[in-house]
Amino acid sequence: MTDDLLAAPARTATDYDASSIVVFSGLEAVRRNPSMYIGSTTADGLHHLVFELLDNAVDEFEAGHCREITVTLGSDGSCAVADDGRGIPVDPHPDTGRPASEVVLTTLHAGGKFTGSTYTHSAGLHGVGLSCVNALAVWLRADIRRDGGHHRQEFARGEPLTEATRLGPAEGTGTTIAFRPDPDVFDTTEFSARALTSRLQEIAFLHPGLIVRLADERTSEHTEFRFDGGVRAFLDRLNADASTIYPEPVVVTAKTEKVGFDLAFQWTEGYTEEIRSFVNGVRTDQGGAHVDGIRVALANAINRFATAHRMLDERTGERITAVDILEGLTAVVSLRMDSPRFDGQTKKRLQNPEVGAFVQDRVEREFTHRMEKDEELGRRVVARALDATRARLAARLASRTARFQRRELEIDYQVYQRQFGIRSRNWHDSCEWLTDEGLLKQHAELADVPPDARMLDVCCGSGVVGNSFRGKVGELIGLDITPEMVEIASTRLDRVDQGTVYELPYEDASFDLVVTREVLHLLPQPERPVSEIFRVLRPGGQFIVGQIVPFAEEDAFWMYRVFKKKQPLLYQMFREQDFRDLLLGAGFTDVVMKEYLLWESIDTWIDTHETTPAHRQEIRRLFYDAPPEVRAVHPFEVDADGSIRDQWRWCVYSLRKPR
């Protein structure tokens, strides 16, 4: 290491004294660093402003003073949240002499939720939400109906524009906060009716008897929600289009003097875990102690039941992991407690460890009792978890799975014919990767064969892959299992035969080049078709194959779930090393791999005949609720309207059959 690297940093010329200390007055700190208070300046942060106002209105309902909440999206880009609660106090605050309503709108950490006497089980905790909305708004108008009068005050970027003024008499009570978000702060200022409708629906389910409305003046659409069934009704709504493994969900209710919760859960045949968790009505997107307690409780209860009823294969050391138990689980938990501790103002995660222990104990005891009382429920839950175990192993050990099987799998070719016969109706409309010129070019550029070479496109589909080699080889031959695809591919290739990749209808050493793309992951025992490809190649012949693979270990199982929902025939999700081992294990050598990243519209990809509406929703939810470890390695984008773009990692391989 050099002396320069070891030397201390040079002194700056600027003095550091009392004058260097900057104090931001009022709400200037919020405007300088809004993400610290609302999470981000994207669409999520924008809608968080509305959620803060909704939380305040819901607190009034919980206190017994509100029955209706209305959100209005103005045609001018504004949003207004109105409730019929008591109205924010407008009388002078004893410490400042200013109206109390102005104090809470212009001062951080000012509010009526610190003592616990005005509100219990409050959603608002830090006295920050309302003042943050004010600070990040071009303009804000507070209309308060209280003490028989209608009071109004207007603000701009957190500063009062007018004095709080009594406009006249008013019937009833309540608060209306209208504001327009500051375009200098947010990446987008367009509110999503879809995002707000989802939140309002949650609020209505969690607070039986409360009426919530959304009025969208931009489209003249009006929506109203009121539910009486609580978390059980919420769960029924989430699973309305899903196939459940048992008709009746499990419902657990527990309460002490300081904390209580309602939980409803049920398993579906889906592949995603969906736990909607709430604390005092606020959605905790990242879970926390209460969700951790539920997961541990279910894992303990299910493993205990499986062991007691000898449902695990002891010869293979079979065991059920927490991941397997959570697959297909849908749950709604609403926790109510005094003084919850969150990770920040956005309240994404609950930090009270004592709550986790309480929830775990009550859920484990109740679920164990329910399975003992209804043994059929327990057996179905364990069977569902074991299915997940085996699917996970199939995905993880893709290229090794068949080596350990004691018998040959019977492959129902008619299933593949039906599936791809259906898909052929909208083949080129079902995704972008099929005809992407860059991806096709990656395949064709790897070709290193004589100009009179004979090429076979295995599982050729519409023939676009084989056609990309035109001009590089002498003869283009295709093979596909479905007559529909044979007919389509015949318009691009010189000749197309019908047959299966497990028994290629060609003599040994018939081709100089074999190509295929995105097929092997659909097939059980993939080493068999790879062996057939090896057989029909001439010594020295070339095999070019493209395959989507995960970015890392962290997103592999998540991708398996996504693809399995889209394509029921999916058999495994290859890791890059798994796929390489599969190819080399067949005897190929001289491997060369090129990576190609391609953005794909998930909404287009799942809009096909083979993907049911319920599965489309489950795929979207997998993206919306992707865990942090997946987001860290796998790029994808969710727009404000909920549409999804995903980046796929294509690996294109060139290999040789030894001479």
XYZ file of C-alpha atoms in Angstrom:
659
model
C 0.000 0.000 0.000
C 1.407 3.412 -0.942
C 2.032 6.342 1.401
C -0.581 8.367 -0.509
C -3.259 5.855 0.345
C -2.272 5.850 3.994
C -2.206 9.641 4.285
C -5.004 11.423 6.151
C -7.489 13.424 4.050
C -6.492 17.023 3.406
C -8.173 19.690 5.501
C -10.952 21.693 3.937
C -10.603 25.440 3.794
C -14.014 26.057 5.352
C -14.179 26.625 9.104
C -16.505 24.466 11.197
C -18.139 26.526 13.931
C -21.587 27.367 15.293
C -22.493 29.161 12.077
C -22.088 25.869 10.195
C -25.095 24.367 11.980
C -28.232 24.710 9.844
C -31.673 24.551 11.440
C -34.628 24.005 9.130
C -37.725 25.813 10.290
C -41.295 24.691 9.881
C -41.736 21.961 7.280
C -38.654 22.737 5.219
C -37.011 19.463 6.322
C -39.897 17.488 4.794
C -39.558 19.270 1.462
C -35.783 18.767 1.394
C -35.987 15.030 2.100
C -39.537 13.817 1.445
C -38.571 10.146 1.091
C -37.614 10.067 4.759
C -41.244 10.785 5.645
C -43.310 9.146 2.882
C -40.976 6.420 1.600
C -40.343 7.747 -1.920
C -41.325 10.422 -4.432
C -42.694 7.826 -6.865
C -46.337 6.859 -7.229
C -46.060 4.951 -3.922
C -45.098 8.123 -2.052
C -47.802 10.117 -3.813
C -50.525 7.730 -2.720
C -49.064 7.547 0.767
C -50.215 11.150 1.237
C -53.809 10.033 0.690
C -53.335 7.056 2.969
C -52.179 9.361 5.772
C -55.397 11.348 5.474
C -57.444 8.153 5.367
C -55.723 6.894 8.523
C -56.784 10.044 10.367
C -60.386 9.591 9.238
C -60.371 5.918 10.234
C -59.110 6.897 13.690
C -62.241 9.004 14.066
C -64.330 5.930 13.179
C -62.454 3.829 15.732
C -63.132 6.522 18.323
C -66.846 6.212 17.564
C -67.345 9.584 15.845
C -67.301 8.831 12.094
C -69.492 6.735 9.802
C -68.590 7.865 6.281
C -65.345 8.685 4.430
C -65.212 10.025 0.875
C -62.183 10.407 -1.406
C -62.650 12.713 -4.401
C -60.189 12.867 -7.292
C -60.544 16.273 -8.938
C -60.227 16.928 -12.644
C -57.519 19.497 -11.774
C -55.228 16.803 -10.317
C -56.278 17.388 -6.719
C -57.486 14.924 -4.107
C -59.868 15.514 -1.206
C -60.514 13.255 1.799
C -63.678 14.028 3.774
C -65.055 12.441 6.938
C -68.005 13.123 9.220
C -66.008 12.885 12.438
C -65.681 15.520 15.107
C -63.581 17.891 13.026
C -60.063 19.045 13.909
C -60.194 21.518 16.820
C -59.986 25.142 15.677
C -59.770 26.899 19.035
C -56.420 28.501 20.015
C -53.707 26.102 21.107
C -52.618 26.923 24.695
C -48.888 26.941 23.862
C -48.876 28.825 20.565
C -52.041 30.875 20.568
C -52.630 29.744 16.970
C -55.671 27.658 15.921
C -55.066 24.002 16.771
C -55.912 23.029 13.174
C -53.095 25.270 11.894
C -50.684 23.801 14.432
C -51.226 20.198 13.294
C -50.962 21.239 9.642
C -47.712 23.183 10.001
C -45.829 21.491 12.845
C -44.135 18.103 12.829
C -44.993 15.834 15.750
C -48.149 17.716 16.661
C -51.417 15.814 17.069
C -53.977 14.354 19.408
C -52.678 10.765 19.465
C -49.832 10.907 21.955
C -51.689 10.751 25.265
C -53.988 7.832 24.422
C -56.987 9.604 25.951
C -58.359 10.966 22.666
C -57.640 7.932 20.492
C -56.964 4.268 21.299
C -55.500 1.808 18.787
C -54.632 4.760 16.586
C -53.206 4.465 13.070
C -51.480 7.842 13.284
C -48.664 7.749 15.806
C -46.027 10.344 15.159
C -47.978 13.538 14.522
C -46.301 13.728 11.112
C -48.786 12.622 8.451
C -51.021 15.669 8.079
C -48.151 18.148 8.170
C -46.255 16.077 5.541
C -49.237 16.248 3.189
C -49.297 20.008 3.661
C -45.552 20.387 3.103
C -45.610 18.429 -0.177
C -48.670 20.100 -1.674
C -48.744 23.032 -4.085
C -51.863 24.055 -2.239
C -53.934 22.587 0.564
C -57.337 23.630 1.852
C -58.715 22.528 5.210
C -62.505 22.732 5.658
C -63.644 21.924 9.178
C -67.228 21.639 10.389
C -67.249 21.964 14.148
C -69.067 23.732 16.956
C -71.859 24.704 14.563
C -69.518 26.554 12.163
C -67.727 26.006 8.854
C -64.048 26.942 9.185
C -61.488 27.177 6.364
C -57.769 27.809 6.040
C -55.562 27.608 2.939
C -51.856 26.751 2.638
C -49.140 26.598 -0.029
C -46.181 24.210 0.302
C -46.725 24.060 4.059
C -47.062 27.784 4.695
C -50.398 29.417 5.668
C -51.876 31.604 2.916
C -54.885 32.716 4.918
C -55.988 32.868 8.497
C -58.374 30.232 9.797
C -61.747 31.807 9.037
C -65.303 30.978 10.059
C -67.296 31.074 6.801
C -70.685 30.587 8.380
C -72.904 28.005 10.050
C -72.549 24.289 9.257
C -74.708 21.246 9.733
C -73.007 18.276 11.286
C -69.299 17.867 11.902
C -66.278 16.613 10.022
C -63.022 17.436 8.240
C -62.234 17.768 4.537
C -58.605 18.070 3.448
C -58.175 18.912 -0.249
C -54.730 19.238 -1.821
C -52.790 19.082 -5.058
C -49.385 17.366 -4.892
C -46.303 19.387 -5.800
C -44.896 18.400 -9.243
C -41.504 19.733 -8.125
C -41.416 16.938 -5.545
C -43.068 13.906 -7.157
C -42.103 11.918 -10.239
C -45.818 11.693 -11.059
C -48.782 13.619 -9.666
C -51.500 11.507 -11.268
C -53.527 9.573 -8.733
C -54.452 5.986 -9.542
C -58.101 5.182 -8.950
C -57.114 1.522 -8.902
C -54.618 1.966 -6.050
C -57.033 4.052 -4.004
C -59.947 1.690 -4.633
C -57.854 -1.198 -3.330
C -57.020 0.704 -0.132
C -60.623 1.824 0.409
C -61.829 -1.739 0.000
C -59.333 -2.876 2.641
C -60.546 -0.180 5.020
C -64.182 -1.194 4.539
C -63.436 -4.862 5.237
C -61.384 -4.125 8.349
C -63.918 -1.684 9.822
C -67.368 -3.275 9.573
C -70.116 -0.690 9.296
C -67.901 2.087 7.898
C -68.980 3.476 4.512
C -66.133 4.522 2.197
C -66.547 6.120 -1.212
C -64.378 7.083 -4.165
C -65.607 9.787 -6.543
C -63.415 10.193 -9.630
C -64.345 13.444 -11.357
C -61.902 12.631 -14.166
C -64.054 9.706 -15.331
C -67.354 10.435 -13.517
C -67.067 7.034 -11.816
C -68.288 6.512 -8.258
C -67.587 3.527 -6.000
C -68.914 2.713 -2.538
C -67.893 -0.017 -0.088
C -69.457 -1.263 3.132
C -68.816 -4.731 4.555
C -69.836 -6.470 7.745
C -67.852 -9.702 7.627
C -64.430 -8.512 8.790
C -61.297 -10.527 7.962
C -63.334 -13.614 7.013
C -65.202 -11.656 4.327
C -61.922 -10.089 3.191
C -60.373 -13.541 2.780
C -63.400 -14.754 0.805
C -62.938 -11.815 -1.576
C -59.227 -12.557 -2.075
C -59.933 -16.223 -2.808
C -63.090 -15.668 -4.866
C -61.493 -16.940 -8.093
C -59.076 -19.404 -6.521
C -59.362 -23.144 -6.070
C -59.092 -23.853 -2.333
C -57.958 -27.136 -0.829
C -60.652 -27.023 1.855
C -63.926 -25.099 1.720
C -63.923 -23.474 5.154
C -61.109 -21.122 6.195
C -59.583 -21.142 9.663
C -60.511 -18.112 11.777
C -58.628 -17.175 14.956
C -59.609 -14.355 17.306
C -57.688 -13.441 20.446
C -57.711 -10.447 22.760
C -56.074 -9.183 25.918
C -56.277 -5.837 27.654
C -53.578 -4.287 25.427
C -53.583 -6.297 22.205
C -55.966 -8.313 20.074
C -56.152 -9.711 16.570
C -58.472 -11.321 14.062
C -56.974 -13.783 11.594
C -58.486 -15.761 8.724
C -56.407 -18.078 6.544
C -56.895 -20.712 3.871
C -54.744 -22.596 1.353
C -55.327 -22.501 -2.379
C -53.855 -24.384 -5.323
C -51.937 -21.218 -6.211
C -48.194 -20.731 -5.901
C -48.002 -17.418 -4.106
C -48.132 -16.688 -0.407
C -50.453 -13.735 0.181
C -50.651 -12.425 3.720
C -52.460 -9.113 4.067
C -51.395 -7.745 7.422
C -52.671 -4.677 9.240
C -51.961 -2.920 12.522
C -54.660 -0.551 13.745
C -56.004 -0.479 10.196
C -52.659 0.391 8.537
C -51.348 -2.103 6.018
C -47.914 -3.421 7.008
C -46.581 -4.377 3.581
C -43.382 -5.872 4.998
C -45.103 -7.760 7.793
C -43.251 -7.751 11.061
C -43.696 -9.429 14.417
C -47.364 -10.370 13.935
C -46.743 -12.002 10.537
C -43.604 -13.764 11.756
C -45.655 -15.205 14.603
C -48.253 -16.580 12.175
C -45.620 -18.233 9.974
C -43.884 -19.939 12.878
C -47.194 -21.085 14.347
C -48.369 -22.686 11.091
C -45.017 -24.395 10.500
C -44.983 -25.862 14.010
C -48.595 -27.051 13.905
C -48.350 -28.636 10.447
C -45.070 -30.428 11.079
C -46.398 -31.749 14.361
C -49.544 -33.066 12.645
C -47.564 -34.603 9.738
C -45.201 -36.378 12.128
C -47.967 -37.641 14.393
C -49.921 -39.080 11.430
C -46.820 -40.553 9.714
C -47.363 -38.582 6.511
C -43.659 -37.995 5.792
C -41.458 -40.464 3.919
C -38.914 -41.447 6.560
C -36.827 -43.444 4.045
C -35.914 -40.304 2.098
C -35.755 -38.029 5.124
C -38.644 -35.984 3.766
C -39.432 -32.828 5.682
C -41.642 -29.806 5.172
C -39.992 -26.392 5.199
C -41.578 -23.049 6.017
C -41.425 -22.135 2.311
C -43.475 -25.223 1.433
C -46.053 -24.504 4.119
C -46.571 -20.928 2.980
C -47.035 -21.746 -0.707
C -50.651 -21.121 -1.687
C -51.498 -19.586 1.707
C -53.893 -16.657 1.730
C -54.343 -14.893 5.048
C -55.705 -11.660 6.464
C -54.652 -10.518 9.934
C -55.852 -7.364 11.638
C -54.005 -6.478 14.827
C -55.158 -3.847 17.305
C -52.824 -2.642 20.014
C -51.657 0.274 22.110
C -48.397 1.966 21.153
C -47.202 -0.097 18.193
C -43.614 0.468 17.072
C -43.025 0.678 13.335
C -39.891 0.943 11.215
C -40.749 4.517 10.191
C -43.491 6.938 9.234
C -44.601 4.724 6.332
C -45.353 1.962 8.886
C -44.329 -0.914 6.616
C -43.190 -3.286 9.365
C -44.222 -3.870 12.994
C -41.315 -4.004 15.440
C -42.923 -5.225 18.701
C -41.377 -8.678 19.447
C -43.781 -9.396 22.315
C -46.647 -9.291 19.822
C -45.037 -12.045 17.749
C -44.900 -14.380 20.730
C -48.537 -13.663 21.590
C -49.766 -14.243 18.034
C -47.687 -17.414 17.617
C -49.017 -18.953 20.817
C -52.686 -18.273 20.076
C -52.553 -19.283 16.383
C -50.569 -22.472 17.028
C -52.937 -23.617 19.745
C -56.098 -22.826 17.775
C -54.900 -24.345 14.485
C -53.651 -27.499 16.213
C -57.039 -27.882 17.900
C -58.820 -27.333 14.572
C -56.780 -30.048 12.799
C -57.242 -32.517 15.661
C -60.969 -31.886 15.536
C -61.108 -32.097 11.718
C -58.450 -34.590 10.625
C -59.382 -34.225 6.941
C -58.385 -30.564 7.083
C -54.990 -31.479 8.524
C -54.348 -34.159 5.916
C -55.206 -31.834 3.050
C -52.980 -29.063 4.397
C -50.044 -31.441 4.811
C -50.617 -32.913 1.336
C -50.619 -29.393 -0.101
C -47.330 -28.608 1.637
C -45.784 -31.861 0.411
C -46.769 -30.980 -3.150
C -44.880 -27.726 -2.710
C -41.876 -29.621 -1.334
C -41.696 -31.835 -4.387
C -42.231 -28.944 -6.801
C -39.446 -26.991 -5.123
C -37.091 -29.936 -5.433
C -38.028 -30.361 -9.087
C -37.142 -26.735 -9.695
C -33.929 -26.853 -7.691
C -32.621 -30.163 -8.994
C -33.887 -29.751 -12.516
C -31.192 -31.553 -14.447
C -30.618 -34.136 -11.708
C -34.208 -35.126 -10.972
C -34.527 -37.897 -13.540
C -31.279 -39.579 -12.502
C -32.768 -40.522 -9.147
C -36.141 -41.742 -10.421
C -36.675 -45.488 -10.206
C -38.970 -45.701 -13.239
C -39.481 -43.992 -16.565
C -42.101 -41.269 -16.643
C -45.023 -41.829 -18.947
C -45.393 -38.724 -21.075
C -48.874 -37.854 -22.302
C -48.148 -36.300 -25.680
C -51.802 -35.438 -26.157
C -51.544 -32.973 -23.271
C -48.785 -31.113 -25.121
C -50.731 -31.250 -28.384
C -53.822 -29.764 -26.744
C -51.877 -27.086 -24.892
C -49.823 -25.881 -27.837
C -52.699 -26.326 -30.240
C -54.594 -23.782 -28.129
C -51.595 -21.470 -27.886
C -51.075 -21.465 -31.657
C -54.189 -19.327 -32.094
C -52.384 -16.244 -30.838
C -48.772 -17.425 -30.905
C -47.063 -14.205 -31.967
C -49.360 -11.977 -29.910
C -48.622 -13.767 -26.645
C -45.220 -12.211 -25.889
C -42.415 -10.063 -27.213
C -39.522 -12.523 -26.992
C -40.853 -14.836 -29.721
C -40.019 -12.454 -32.549
C -37.447 -10.211 -30.859
C -34.827 -9.532 -33.524
C -32.014 -9.086 -31.034
C -32.655 -12.473 -29.420
C -32.977 -14.235 -32.785
C -29.743 -12.579 -33.885
C -27.965 -13.944 -30.801
C -28.893 -17.476 -31.912
C -28.002 -17.001 -35.571
C -24.665 -15.297 -34.897
C -23.421 -18.388 -33.060
C -23.817 -20.572 -36.173
C -20.499 -21.963 -37.350
C -21.341 -24.594 -39.986
C -20.756 -24.986 -43.745
C -23.109 -22.991 -46.010
C -24.636 -26.254 -47.302
C -25.325 -27.524 -43.769
C -28.548 -29.355 -42.934
C -30.348 -27.766 -39.963
C -33.109 -29.113 -37.684
C -35.297 -26.732 -35.636
C -36.603 -28.925 -32.783
C -40.033 -27.963 -31.396
C -39.973 -25.253 -34.027
C -43.242 -23.577 -33.056
C -43.912 -20.941 -35.693
C -40.487 -21.451 -37.273
C -39.066 -18.019 -36.420
C -35.927 -19.429 -34.772
C -35.081 -21.722 -37.660
C -35.842 -18.996 -40.175
C -33.266 -16.706 -38.513
C -30.565 -19.089 -39.824
C -31.646 -18.654 -43.446
C -28.616 -17.814 -45.581
C -26.269 -19.509 -43.101
C -27.303 -23.110 -43.918
C -28.422 -25.007 -46.993
C -31.653 -26.680 -45.739
C -34.084 -25.644 -42.979
C -36.077 -28.542 -41.477
C -38.477 -28.191 -38.574
C -40.215 -30.589 -36.189
C -43.196 -29.966 -33.914
C -45.754 -32.035 -32.055
C -48.896 -30.147 -33.085
C -50.418 -30.046 -36.572
C -51.247 -26.368 -36.013
C -47.592 -25.508 -35.519
C -46.510 -27.682 -38.427
C -48.819 -25.677 -40.651
C -47.588 -22.296 -39.353
C -43.881 -23.202 -39.465
C -44.206 -24.522 -43.026
C -44.555 -20.917 -44.189
C -41.008 -20.165 -42.907
C -39.006 -23.396 -43.178
C -38.205 -25.642 -46.152
C -39.889 -28.669 -44.588
C -41.675 -29.375 -41.287
C -42.312 -32.855 -39.844
C -44.652 -33.837 -37.038
C -43.159 -35.797 -34.156
C -41.812 -35.647 -30.608
C -38.463 -34.597 -29.255
C -38.254 -37.797 -27.192
C -38.113 -39.907 -30.350
C -36.793 -37.779 -33.202
C -37.880 -39.428 -36.503
C -34.428 -39.197 -38.065
C -31.424 -41.449 -38.530
C -28.276 -41.071 -36.485
C -25.935 -38.272 -37.625
C -28.531 -36.678 -39.941
C -27.851 -32.986 -39.271
C -24.967 -30.518 -39.122
C -26.886 -28.115 -36.867
C -29.750 -28.509 -34.398
C -31.413 -25.462 -32.847
C -34.156 -24.987 -30.263
C -35.317 -22.340 -27.800
C -37.255 -22.276 -24.514
C -38.489 -25.897 -24.660
C -36.515 -28.111 -22.320
C -37.951 -26.587 -19.127
C -41.396 -27.887 -20.170
C -40.284 -31.512 -20.349
C -39.892 -34.207 -17.697
C -36.592 -36.076 -17.947
C -35.019 -33.352 -20.136
C -31.845 -35.404 -20.558
C -33.783 -37.711 -22.900
C -34.542 -35.106 -25.611
C -31.018 -33.702 -25.227
C -29.702 -37.219 -25.833
C -31.891 -37.499 -28.960
C -30.495 -34.214 -30.263
C -26.982 -35.495 -29.624
C -27.817 -38.692 -31.553
C -29.089 -37.006 -34.746
C -26.112 -34.631 -34.948
C -23.136 -35.580 -37.063
C -19.757 -35.774 -35.296
C -18.491 -32.216 -35.067
C -22.053 -30.931 -35.464
C -23.308 -27.878 -33.571
C -26.195 -27.501 -31.101
C -27.535 -23.956 -30.406
C -30.124 -23.585 -27.630
C -31.661 -20.579 -25.838
C -33.157 -20.685 -22.351
C -34.551 -18.199 -19.810
C -32.760 -18.613 -16.488
C -32.986 -16.832 -13.107
C -30.592 -14.023 -12.257
C -29.567 -15.657 -8.977
C -30.537 -18.240 -6.411
C -32.808 -15.691 -4.722
C -35.237 -15.316 -7.645
C -35.220 -18.912 -8.940
C -38.134 -20.316 -6.958
C -40.104 -17.077 -7.392
C -39.627 -17.346 -11.173
C -40.730 -20.985 -11.044
C -43.987 -19.903 -9.435
C -44.564 -17.157 -12.010
C -43.871 -19.428 -14.987
C -45.847 -22.354 -13.555
C -48.930 -20.174 -13.243
C -48.527 -19.004 -16.835
C -47.628 -22.402 -18.299
C -49.138 -25.456 -16.553
C -46.751 -27.752 -18.459
C -43.693 -26.207 -16.807
C -41.590 -28.945 -15.244
C -38.554 -27.080 -13.907
C -36.871 -23.692 -13.716
C -33.241 -24.186 -14.734
C -30.457 -22.324 -12.991
C -27.694 -21.419 -15.401
C -25.320 -24.019 -13.965
C -28.083 -26.654 -13.951
C -28.731 -26.063 -17.630
C -25.031 -26.127 -18.496
C -24.627 -29.406 -16.588
C -27.597 -30.895 -18.449
C -26.014 -30.113 -21.825
C -22.516 -31.231 -20.895
C -23.901 -34.364 -19.266
C -25.221 -35.493 -22.652
C -21.705 -35.473 -24.072
C -21.522 -32.031 -25.678
C -18.289 -30.033 -25.486
C -16.888 -26.611 -26.405
C -19.656 -24.697 -24.661
C -20.005 -20.982 -25.438
C -22.714 -18.911 -23.742
C -23.980 -15.428 -24.567
C -26.344 -13.514 -22.292
C -29.155 -11.351 -23.647
C -31.434 -9.195 -21.439
C -34.921 -8.523 -22.757
C -37.803 -6.523 -21.269
C -41.122 -8.348 -21.501
C -44.657 -7.059 -20.932
C -46.098 -9.446 -18.377
C -49.623 -8.249 -19.158
C -49.178 -9.323 -22.789
C -47.413 -12.544 -21.818
C -50.261 -13.763 -19.581
C -53.084 -12.631 -21.887
C -53.363 -16.019 -23.600
C -55.866 -18.860 -23.815
C -53.714 -21.106 -21.609
C -53.664 -18.724 -18.611
C -56.894 -18.508 -16.626
C -58.104 -15.155 -15.254
C -57.437 -16.391 -11.713
C -53.874 -17.357 -12.632
C -53.317 -13.962 -14.257
C -54.258 -12.256 -11.015
C -51.971 -14.563 -9.048
C -49.064 -13.801 -11.391
C -49.617 -10.072 -10.950
C -49.716 -10.519 -7.189
C -46.384 -12.387 -7.309
C -44.847 -9.253 -8.826
C -46.702 -6.780 -6.597
C -45.659 -8.666 -3.440
C -42.215 -9.867 -4.557
C -39.962 -10.166 -1.479
C -36.981 -7.816 -1.053
C -34.434 -10.516 -1.885
C -36.089 -11.034 -5.290
C -36.296 -7.309 -6.028
C -32.593 -6.984 -5.190
C -31.511 -9.298 -8.040
C -34.394 -9.419 -10.530
C -35.262 -6.176 -12.406
C -38.931 -5.475 -13.064
C -41.176 -2.397 -13.166
C -44.746 -1.885 -11.949
C -46.383 1.244 -13.366
C -48.905 3.383 -11.490
C -51.757 1.635 -13.340
C -50.518 -1.785 -12.190
C -49.042 -2.897 -15.529
C -45.804 -4.895 -15.275
C -42.604 -5.063 -17.318
C -40.118 -7.776 -16.438
C -36.516 -8.186 -17.532
C -35.694 -11.710 -18.663
C -32.220 -13.171 -18.669
C -31.721 -15.240 -21.807
C -28.714 -17.536 -22.048
C -27.922 -18.732 -25.570
C -25.510 -21.674 -25.788
C -23.396 -23.120 -28.581
C -22.051 -26.672 -28.134
C -20.346 -29.330 -30.245
C -20.722 -33.059 -30.611
C -17.178 -34.463 -30.428
C -15.732 -35.824 -33.654
